[in-house]
């Protein structure tokens, strides 16, 4: 586990927290299309408190204000492209306005945190108690080893049904989508949080018995019957524990800072 140098008690500037987050998951690790990093606000202010979440919307800013937090750290960026206006036309513009009006700084650690060692996919593996976890689909960016997914071993073999039940329990979901149930035991598991179907073939090449991700396109399910078990648990569900990574980075450096994992559920997808 990454542990930045412990800081002295006293005021902590937002830019220092941002620096610690980026030391763990450097911005050059993000994908070309991404917009990780500072989203809204000024970073010279002292941190009054940090609210940690997956997504940012108006309700998250409201929660930050209630908890006297002037810093929101999210996994998904609020801003993916430039805004031509800032009004009440959509939730992004309204959230930006509300953050500015309440002097709340918004930061996102997205695909840089996906690709970082100890990042999102390692957290998913931790929740499943995988052993011997390592990157697959490795890359070198800015001299740093990174990877789009991880692979490891279950503590003991599971049947496909047992794995599905475990995923439902660990990730608090009533639904796991998959292909035909695998008829052989499952031990080697590949993981990619969020939208991970681009890694399916590499998971197969690594000899994985199962591939766990957050979402996949319909046609990608075809043709893998009894090759490996596909298990799709939902985008939000797969990444919901990312805030724990933010918490550990910040609290290890500044134990005195008020830090909260958001209570607001921002998942826009409902199962009925």
Coordinates of N, CA and C in Angstrom, one line a residue, residues 54-55 235-237 264-271:
X54 N -17.9 8.4 -5.9 CA -17.6 7.8 -7.2 C -18.0 8.9 -8.3
X55 N -19.1 9.5 -8.1 CA -19.6 10.5 -9.1 C -19.9 11.8 -8.4
X235 N -21.4 -1.1 -13.5 CA -20.4 -0.1 -13.5 C -20.2 0.5 -12.1
X236 N -21.2 1.0 -11.5 CA -21.2 1.6 -10.2 C -20.7 0.6 -9.2
X237 N -21.3 -0.6 -9.2 CA -21.0 -1.6 -8.3 C -19.6 -2.0 -8.3
X264 N -24.4 9.7 -0.1 CA -25.2 9.9 -1.3 C -24.9 8.8 -2.3
X265 N -26.0 8.0 -2.7 CA -25.8 7.0 -3.8 C -26.1 7.7 -5.1
X266 N -25.0 7.7 -5.9 CA -25.1 8.4 -7.2 C -25.4 7.4 -8.4
X267 N -25.6 6.2 -8.1 CA -25.8 5.2 -9.2 C -27.1 5.5 -10.0
X268 N -27.0 5.9 -11.3 CA -28.2 6.2 -12.0 C -28.9 5.0 -12.6
X269 N -28.4 3.8 -12.4 CA -29.0 2.6 -12.9 C -29.7 1.9 -11.8
X270 N -31.0 1.5 -12.0 CA -31.8 0.8 -11.0 C -32.2 -0.5 -11.6
X271 N -32.2 -1.5 -10.7 CA -32.7 -2.9 -11.1 C -34.1 -3.0 -10.5

